[in-house]
Amino acid sequence: ARSRSGRGGRRRAVLLAAAAVVALAGVAASGVALLDDGGGDGDTALGGRTSQSADKESSRSPGAPEKAPQRPVKDSEATASPSPRLPDGYELVKDPVGFSLAVPEGFAREYKAPRVYYNSPGMEFRIGIHVQEQSPEGPLGLSRKADAKGPRDYPGYRSGQVIETEHDGRPAALWAFIWNGSADDGGSRQTYDLSWNEDGKMYDLWLSAPVGEKSLGKRHFDTAAATFSRTGAEN
C-alpha cells in the first residue's frame, strides 16, 4: 500500500506541473484568441520574403531591420529553463538588454537601439521587443491612439483591434491588425502586439507574420509572451 501511495503522489505532482505550464501559456493566448475572430480576409493573403516589419510608428513602434543578418547572431545567451517546460522547437534566450524569452530555434538576434529583434532566417517571422519609459497615456491609451492612426500609417490597414487585458497580473493592452505589407513582403502581414508597464518601464512585445501563416505566428507570439521575464541589463 505504501508503494502505491508513493506512485500516486508522483503522478499527482506530474499532473500539477503540466497544469501549471498550460495555465502560463494561457495568459498570453486568452486575449489573442479574441483578436483572431476579427481577422477579416487574413487567410487569403500570400506570404513572402520580407525586409520590413509591420510595427507601430512613433515612440512605441520600431522600424524593422532592413535585411536579415548574414549569419545567425549569437549575442544572446541560450539558457535552460527547468520550469515551465518549453515547447519543442523553442529555446530560451537571455538578452543583454535585460530580459529573457523563448523564441523559435534558428531565429537570429539583431539589435537596433533601443529595439531588439529576433527574426526567422528568411525574415518571414519577426519578433520585436522595445523597453522604454512609461507614458501618462499608459499601454492601453497608446495602443488605441496607434490603432486610430493605423489607416494613415499602414497601407491597407484593416481588422485593427485593441483589447484591454493583463500580462503576469499587470494591466496590459493587446493590439492586432492586418496591413498590405511593404513592396518586399510579398503579401499582407498580421501583427500581434502586447504592451504593459513593469517596474517603471513600459515593455512592448510584438510579432509580425505573413497573414497566410498567422496561426504559426500566433503560436510564436503566445510562447514569447508567456515566457517573457526581466533579467537585468548586462554590462
Tab-separated table of N, CA, C and O in Angstrom, residues 81-158:
chain	number	residue	atom	x	y	z
A	81	SER	N	15.652	26.133	-19.170
A	81	SER	CA	14.527	26.540	-18.353
A	81	SER	C	13.894	25.317	-17.717
A	81	SER	O	13.201	24.557	-18.384
A	82	PRO	N	14.110	25.088	-16.438
A	82	PRO	CA	13.533	23.920	-15.798
A	82	PRO	C	12.015	24.013	-15.686
A	82	PRO	O	11.328	23.015	-15.698
A	83	SER	N	11.468	25.237	-15.590
A	83	SER	CA	10.032	25.396	-15.456
A	83	SER	C	9.655	26.800	-15.921
A	83	SER	O	10.250	27.783	-15.490
A	84	PRO	N	8.697	26.974	-16.820
A	84	PRO	CA	7.953	25.901	-17.433
A	84	PRO	C	8.738	25.218	-18.550
A	84	PRO	O	9.687	25.793	-19.061
A	85	ARG	N	8.325	24.050	-18.924
A	85	ARG	CA	8.993	23.322	-19.990
A	85	ARG	C	8.654	23.985	-21.321
A	85	ARG	O	7.492	24.250	-21.618
A	86	LEU	N	9.669	24.261	-22.121
A	86	LEU	CA	9.454	24.935	-23.388
A	86	LEU	C	8.860	23.977	-24.419
A	86	LEU	O	9.190	22.788	-24.439
A	87	PRO	N	8.023	24.486	-25.308
A	87	PRO	CA	7.525	23.649	-26.401
A	87	PRO	C	8.675	23.190	-27.281
A	87	PRO	O	9.710	23.858	-27.369
A	88	ASP	N	8.503	22.076	-27.944
A	88	ASP	CA	9.521	21.601	-28.872
A	88	ASP	C	9.772	22.648	-29.948
A	88	ASP	O	8.840	23.283	-30.453
A	89	GLY	N	11.028	22.845	-30.293
A	89	GLY	CA	11.376	23.784	-31.343
A	89	GLY	C	11.655	25.194	-30.858
A	89	GLY	O	11.929	26.079	-31.671
A	90	TYR	N	11.622	25.421	-29.536
A	90	TYR	CA	11.898	26.748	-28.987
A	90	TYR	C	13.100	26.683	-28.050
A	90	TYR	O	13.407	25.637	-27.476
A	91	GLU	N	13.752	27.818	-27.895
A	91	GLU	CA	14.860	27.923	-26.950
A	91	GLU	C	14.709	29.211	-26.146
A	91	GLU	O	14.178	30.208	-26.635
A	92	LEU	N	15.151	29.174	-24.898
A	92	LEU	CA	15.086	30.348	-24.042
A	92	LEU	C	16.372	31.140	-24.211
A	92	LEU	O	17.466	30.591	-24.067
A	93	VAL	N	16.257	32.427	-24.522
A	93	VAL	CA	17.422	33.275	-24.689
A	93	VAL	C	17.410	34.366	-23.626
A	93	VAL	O	16.369	34.913	-23.273
A	94	LYS	N	18.583	34.670	-23.097
A	94	LYS	CA	18.757	35.763	-22.138
A	94	LYS	C	19.391	36.917	-22.894
A	94	LYS	O	20.543	36.830	-23.320
A	95	ASP	N	18.625	37.985	-23.067
A	95	ASP	CA	19.096	39.085	-23.886
A	95	ASP	C	19.890	40.094	-23.051
A	95	ASP	O	19.519	40.391	-21.912
A	96	PRO	N	20.991	40.637	-23.594
A	96	PRO	CA	21.807	41.603	-22.859
A	96	PRO	C	21.055	42.865	-22.454
A	96	PRO	O	21.450	43.554	-21.515
A	97	VAL	N	19.966	43.190	-23.148
A	97	VAL	CA	19.201	44.388	-22.818
A	97	VAL	C	18.526	44.259	-21.458
A	97	VAL	O	18.239	45.266	-20.809
A	98	GLY	N	18.268	43.010	-21.012
A	98	GLY	CA	17.713	42.826	-19.680
A	98	GLY	C	16.418	42.055	-19.603
A	98	GLY	O	15.578	42.330	-18.743
A	99	PHE	N	16.248	41.080	-20.482
A	99	PHE	CA	15.056	40.244	-20.426
A	99	PHE	C	15.383	38.882	-21.017
A	99	PHE	O	16.416	38.685	-21.670
A	100	SER	N	14.501	37.924	-20.771
A	100	SER	CA	14.625	36.614	-21.405
A	100	SER	C	13.256	36.220	-21.943
A	100	SER	O	12.214	36.670	-21.443
A	101	LEU	N	13.271	35.390	-22.959
A	101	LEU	CA	12.039	34.883	-23.549
A	101	LEU	C	12.380	33.709	-24.448
A	101	LEU	O	13.547	33.478	-24.784
A	102	ALA	N	11.358	32.954	-24.818
A	102	ALA	CA	11.557	31.808	-25.705
A	102	ALA	C	11.268	32.221	-27.137
A	102	ALA	O	10.255	32.862	-27.425
A	103	VAL	N	12.171	31.864	-28.039
A	103	VAL	CA	12.000	32.125	-29.464
A	103	VAL	C	12.205	30.818	-30.220
A	103	VAL	O	12.839	29.895	-29.712
A	104	PRO	N	11.684	30.716	-31.426
A	104	PRO	CA	11.914	29.505	-32.203
A	104	PRO	C	13.405	29.283	-32.454
A	104	PRO	O	14.164	30.239	-32.641
A	105	GLU	N	13.822	28.053	-32.439
A	105	GLU	CA	15.223	27.733	-32.715
A	105	GLU	C	15.594	28.220	-34.110
A	105	GLU	O	14.822	28.087	-35.053
A	106	GLY	N	16.766	28.813	-34.231
A	106	GLY	CA	17.227	29.312	-35.517
A	106	GLY	C	16.946	30.778	-35.753
A	106	GLY	O	17.459	31.352	-36.723
A	107	PHE	N	16.147	31.400	-34.889
A	107	PHE	CA	15.910	32.833	-35.035
A	107	PHE	C	17.188	33.590	-34.672
A	107	PHE	O	17.892	33.223	-33.737
A	108	ALA	N	17.481	34.657	-35.419
A	108	ALA	CA	18.698	35.436	-35.207
A	108	ALA	C	18.376	36.756	-34.530
A	108	ALA	O	17.380	37.406	-34.842
A	109	ARG	N	19.234	37.147	-33.612
A	109	ARG	CA	19.067	38.409	-32.894
A	109	ARG	C	19.670	39.555	-33.690
A	109	ARG	O	20.746	39.429	-34.271
A	110	GLU	N	18.977	40.675	-33.711
A	110	GLU	CA	19.507	41.900	-34.292
A	110	GLU	C	19.135	43.050	-33.368
A	110	GLU	O	17.969	43.175	-32.956
A	111	TYR	N	20.101	43.884	-33.054
A	111	TYR	CA	19.883	44.994	-32.133
A	111	TYR	C	19.997	46.305	-32.875
A	111	TYR	O	21.025	46.599	-33.487
A	112	LYS	N	18.929	47.084	-32.847
A	112	LYS	CA	18.929	48.442	-33.371
A	112	LYS	C	18.401	49.321	-32.249
A	112	LYS	O	17.196	49.446	-32.065
A	113	ALA	N	19.337	49.871	-31.481
A	113	ALA	CA	18.985	50.602	-30.264
A	113	ALA	C	17.831	51.572	-30.506
A	113	ALA	O	17.828	52.296	-31.497
A	114	PRO	N	16.820	51.564	-29.634
A	114	PRO	CA	16.750	50.768	-28.400
A	114	PRO	C	15.951	49.476	-28.556
A	114	PRO	O	15.487	48.917	-27.563
A	115	ARG	N	15.764	49.009	-29.778
A	115	ARG	CA	14.893	47.864	-30.025
A	115	ARG	C	15.700	46.607	-30.343
A	115	ARG	O	16.758	46.662	-30.944
A	116	VAL	N	15.141	45.472	-29.955
A	116	VAL	CA	15.756	44.176	-30.198
A	116	VAL	C	14.825	43.367	-31.096
A	116	VAL	O	13.606	43.386	-30.909
A	117	TYR	N	15.403	42.656	-32.054
A	117	TYR	CA	14.626	41.821	-32.964
A	117	TYR	C	15.144	40.396	-32.916
A	117	TYR	O	16.354	40.162	-32.807
A	118	TYR	N	14.229	39.450	-33.032
A	118	TYR	CA	14.569	38.043	-33.269
A	118	TYR	C	13.797	37.628	-34.517
A	118	TYR	O	12.565	37.615	-34.532
A	119	ASN	N	14.545	37.309	-35.589
A	119	ASN	CA	13.947	37.084	-36.898
A	119	ASN	C	14.206	35.669	-37.403
A	119	ASN	O	15.281	35.102	-37.186
A	120	SER	N	13.236	35.136	-38.116
A	120	SER	CA	13.434	33.845	-38.767
A	120	SER	C	14.459	34.015	-39.881
A	120	SER	O	14.688	35.126	-40.365
A	121	PRO	N	15.096	32.926	-40.312
A	121	PRO	CA	16.156	33.040	-41.323
A	121	PRO	C	15.741	33.787	-42.580
A	121	PRO	O	16.526	34.532	-43.162
A	122	GLY	N	14.503	33.609	-43.034
A	122	GLY	CA	14.033	34.305	-44.230
A	122	GLY	C	13.282	35.578	-43.930
A	122	GLY	O	12.727	36.189	-44.850
A	123	MET	N	13.238	36.001	-42.665
A	123	MET	CA	12.536	37.208	-42.231
A	123	MET	C	11.021	37.124	-42.372
A	123	MET	O	10.322	38.131	-42.312
A	124	GLU	N	10.488	35.914	-42.566
A	124	GLU	CA	9.033	35.795	-42.645
A	124	GLU	C	8.387	36.142	-41.306
A	124	GLU	O	7.339	36.780	-41.253
A	125	PHE	N	9.007	35.694	-40.211
A	125	PHE	CA	8.509	35.969	-38.869
A	125	PHE	C	9.498	36.875	-38.155
A	125	PHE	O	10.704	36.630	-38.175
A	126	ARG	N	8.952	37.925	-37.509
A	126	ARG	CA	9.806	38.897	-36.841
A	126	ARG	C	9.242	39.214	-35.465
A	126	ARG	O	8.092	39.647	-35.338
A	127	ILE	N	10.034	38.958	-34.451
A	127	ILE	CA	9.667	39.278	-33.076
A	127	ILE	C	10.428	40.534	-32.677
A	127	ILE	O	11.628	40.654	-32.936
A	128	GLY	N	9.753	41.479	-32.051
A	128	GLY	CA	10.398	42.704	-31.616
A	128	GLY	C	10.131	42.984	-30.154
A	128	GLY	O	9.072	42.634	-29.630
A	129	ILE	N	11.084	43.591	-29.484
A	129	ILE	CA	10.949	43.983	-28.085
A	129	ILE	C	11.486	45.396	-27.933
A	129	ILE	O	12.596	45.706	-28.384
A	130	HIS	N	10.706	46.252	-27.283
A	130	HIS	CA	11.124	47.626	-27.040
A	130	HIS	C	10.892	47.938	-25.569
A	130	HIS	O	9.755	47.903	-25.090
A	131	VAL	N	11.968	48.225	-24.845
A	131	VAL	CA	11.890	48.642	-23.443
A	131	VAL	C	12.040	50.149	-23.416
A	131	VAL	O	13.030	50.687	-23.926
A	132	GLN	N	11.065	50.843	-22.853
A	132	GLN	CA	11.058	52.297	-22.935
A	132	GLN	C	10.477	52.913	-21.674
A	132	GLN	O	9.987	52.204	-20.784
A	133	GLU	N	10.522	54.241	-21.606
A	133	GLU	CA	9.954	54.949	-20.464
A	133	GLU	C	8.431	54.875	-20.516
A	133	GLU	O	7.828	54.816	-21.592
A	134	GLN	N	7.815	54.899	-19.360
A	134	GLN	CA	6.368	54.864	-19.297
A	134	GLN	C	5.775	56.181	-19.791
A	134	GLN	O	6.407	57.229	-19.721
A	135	SER	N	4.551	56.095	-20.308
A	135	SER	CA	3.823	57.260	-20.780
A	135	SER	C	2.595	57.481	-19.899
A	135	SER	O	1.985	56.510	-19.436
A	136	PRO	N	2.204	58.743	-19.667
A	136	PRO	CA	0.986	59.002	-18.890
A	136	PRO	C	-0.254	58.356	-19.510
A	136	PRO	O	-1.210	58.039	-18.814
A	137	GLU	N	-0.239	58.148	-20.825
A	137	GLU	CA	-1.380	57.531	-21.505
A	137	GLU	C	-1.493	56.043	-21.200
A	137	GLU	O	-2.561	55.461	-21.363
A	138	GLY	N	-0.409	55.447	-20.786
A	138	GLY	CA	-0.425	54.030	-20.476
A	138	GLY	C	-0.484	53.165	-21.722
A	138	GLY	O	-0.749	53.652	-22.836
A	139	PRO	N	-0.239	51.862	-21.583
A	139	PRO	CA	-0.253	50.972	-22.744
A	139	PRO	C	-1.575	50.984	-23.505
A	139	PRO	O	-1.591	50.975	-24.738
A	140	LEU	N	-2.697	51.026	-22.768
A	140	LEU	CA	-3.991	50.996	-23.443
A	140	LEU	C	-4.218	52.262	-24.252
A	140	LEU	O	-4.653	52.208	-25.410
A	141	GLY	N	-3.917	53.423	-23.668
A	141	GLY	CA	-4.100	54.676	-24.387
A	141	GLY	C	-3.217	54.774	-25.617
A	141	GLY	O	-3.656	55.215	-26.681
A	142	LEU	N	-1.971	54.341	-25.499
A	142	LEU	CA	-1.059	54.385	-26.641
A	142	LEU	C	-1.501	53.437	-27.748
A	142	LEU	O	-1.398	53.754	-28.935
A	143	SER	N	-1.984	52.267	-27.357
A	143	SER	CA	-2.439	51.298	-28.363
A	143	SER	C	-3.667	51.810	-29.095
A	143	SER	O	-3.794	51.639	-30.319
A	144	ARG	N	-4.588	52.427	-28.377
A	144	ARG	CA	-5.774	52.980	-29.028
A	144	ARG	C	-5.409	54.110	-29.980
A	144	ARG	O	-5.985	54.244	-31.065
A	145	LYS	N	-4.443	54.923	-29.587
A	145	LYS	CA	-4.000	56.006	-30.458
A	145	LYS	C	-3.349	55.431	-31.727
A	145	LYS	O	-3.600	55.910	-32.838
A	146	ALA	N	-2.516	54.400	-31.557
A	146	ALA	CA	-1.866	53.779	-32.712
A	146	ALA	C	-2.897	53.146	-33.640
A	146	ALA	O	-2.767	53.207	-34.866
A	147	ASP	N	-3.934	52.542	-33.067
A	147	ASP	CA	-4.987	51.928	-33.874
A	147	ASP	C	-5.734	53.000	-34.676
A	147	ASP	O	-6.026	52.802	-35.864
A	148	ALA	N	-6.017	54.130	-34.033
A	148	ALA	CA	-6.725	55.202	-34.725
A	148	ALA	C	-5.905	55.762	-35.885
A	148	ALA	O	-6.459	56.194	-36.909
A	149	LYS	N	-4.583	55.759	-35.745
A	149	LYS	CA	-3.706	56.283	-36.791
A	149	LYS	C	-3.325	55.212	-37.812
A	149	LYS	O	-2.627	55.498	-38.776
A	150	GLY	N	-3.784	53.971	-37.588
A	150	GLY	CA	-3.406	52.864	-38.450
A	150	GLY	C	-3.649	53.096	-39.931
A	150	GLY	O	-2.748	52.862	-40.757
A	151	PRO	N	-4.839	53.558	-40.336
A	151	PRO	CA	-5.089	53.758	-41.771
A	151	PRO	C	-4.126	54.746	-42.411
A	151	PRO	O	-3.847	54.659	-43.601
A	152	ARG	N	-3.633	55.698	-41.629
A	152	ARG	CA	-2.683	56.670	-42.172
A	152	ARG	C	-1.278	56.089	-42.246
A	152	ARG	O	-0.514	56.392	-43.173
A	153	ASP	N	-0.936	55.255	-41.276
A	153	ASP	CA	0.441	54.779	-41.167
A	153	ASP	C	0.721	53.493	-41.933
A	153	ASP	O	1.869	53.223	-42.286
A	154	TYR	N	-0.316	52.687	-42.190
A	154	TYR	CA	-0.113	51.384	-42.819
A	154	TYR	C	-1.069	51.206	-43.997
A	154	TYR	O	-2.288	51.136	-43.805
A	155	PRO	N	-0.550	51.127	-45.219
A	155	PRO	CA	-1.415	50.917	-46.385
A	155	PRO	C	-2.262	49.654	-46.222
A	155	PRO	O	-1.771	48.603	-45.856
A	156	GLY	N	-3.546	49.798	-46.477
A	156	GLY	CA	-4.438	48.651	-46.371
A	156	GLY	C	-4.752	48.238	-44.942
A	156	GLY	O	-5.195	47.115	-44.713
A	157	TYR	N	-4.544	49.130	-43.985
A	157	TYR	CA	-4.791	48.795	-42.578
A	157	TYR	C	-6.230	48.323	-42.391
A	157	TYR	O	-7.179	48.958	-42.843
A	158	ARG	N	-6.390	47.178	-41.711
A	158	ARG	CA	-7.723	46.621	-41.505
A	158	ARG	C	-7.706	45.659	-40.323
A	158	ARG	O	-6.656	45.256	-39.851
